[in-house]
Coordinates of C-alpha atoms in Angstrom, one line a residue:
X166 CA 138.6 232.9 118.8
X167 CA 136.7 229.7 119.3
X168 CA 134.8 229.5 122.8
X169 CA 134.3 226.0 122.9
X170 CA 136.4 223.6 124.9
X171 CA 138.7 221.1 123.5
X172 CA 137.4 217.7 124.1
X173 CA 139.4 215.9 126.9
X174 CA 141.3 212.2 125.9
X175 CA 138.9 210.5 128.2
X176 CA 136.1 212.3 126.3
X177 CA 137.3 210.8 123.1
X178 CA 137.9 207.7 123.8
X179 CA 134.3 207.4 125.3
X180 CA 133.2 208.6 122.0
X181 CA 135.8 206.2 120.0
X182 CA 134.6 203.2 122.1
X183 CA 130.8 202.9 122.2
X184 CA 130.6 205.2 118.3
X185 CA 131.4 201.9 117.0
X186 CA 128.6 199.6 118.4
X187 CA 126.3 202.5 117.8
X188 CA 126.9 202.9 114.3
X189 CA 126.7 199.5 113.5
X190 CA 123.2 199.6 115.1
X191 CA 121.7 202.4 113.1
X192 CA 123.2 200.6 110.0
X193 CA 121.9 197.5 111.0
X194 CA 118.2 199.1 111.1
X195 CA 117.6 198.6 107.1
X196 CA 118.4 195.1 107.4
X197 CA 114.5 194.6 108.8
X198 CA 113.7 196.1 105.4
X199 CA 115.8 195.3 102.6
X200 CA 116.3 191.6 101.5
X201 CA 119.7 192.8 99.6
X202 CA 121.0 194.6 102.7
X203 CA 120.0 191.8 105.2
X204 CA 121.5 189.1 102.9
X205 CA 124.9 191.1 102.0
X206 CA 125.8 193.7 104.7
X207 CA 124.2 192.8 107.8
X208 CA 126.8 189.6 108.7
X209 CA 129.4 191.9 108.8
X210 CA 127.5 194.2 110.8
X211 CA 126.6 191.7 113.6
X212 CA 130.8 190.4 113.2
X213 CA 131.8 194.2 114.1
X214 CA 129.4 194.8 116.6
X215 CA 130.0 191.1 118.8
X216 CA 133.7 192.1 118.2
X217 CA 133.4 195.4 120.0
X218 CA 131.1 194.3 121.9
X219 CA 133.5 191.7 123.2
X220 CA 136.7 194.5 122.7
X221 CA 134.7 196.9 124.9
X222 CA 134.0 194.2 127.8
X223 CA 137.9 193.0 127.8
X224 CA 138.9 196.4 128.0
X225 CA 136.4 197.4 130.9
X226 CA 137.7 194.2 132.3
X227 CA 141.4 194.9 131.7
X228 CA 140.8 198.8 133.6
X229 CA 139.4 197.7 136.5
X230 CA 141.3 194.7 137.4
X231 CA 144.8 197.7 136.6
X232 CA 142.9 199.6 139.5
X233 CA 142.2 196.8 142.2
X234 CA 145.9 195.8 141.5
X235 CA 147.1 199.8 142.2
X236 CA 145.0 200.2 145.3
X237 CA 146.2 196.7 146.9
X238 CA 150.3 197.7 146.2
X239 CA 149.0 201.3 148.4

């Protein structure tokens, strides 16, 4: 018997969407403080975080432009 709710598909895409850019954050935090890291892993961390970055704002974008276009066929 588990008493916790199921998490809704809204919920998980939320979670899907901005877990990226987060992560890629907290990884990019040793970059200040390892020459290795900085030099090796932290390009490819700034290349996955501008492309969600730019993936998240297309697809706000994209949602809310499918909404103005439903409410002026009402």
């Amino acid at each position: 018997m588990n008493s916790t709710p199921e998490p809704s598909r809204k919920q998980l895409k939320h979670t899907a969407l901005y877990g990226v850019p987060i992560l890629c954050i907290f990884l990019l935090i040793p970059a200040i403080f390892s020459e290795w890291w900085n030099d090796e892993v932290a390009p490819w961390l700034w290349g996955l975080l501008g492309f969600w970055v730019v993936l998240i704002v297309c697809f706000k974008t994209w949602k809310r432009q499918q909404r103005l276009h439903e409410k002026a066929e009402e």
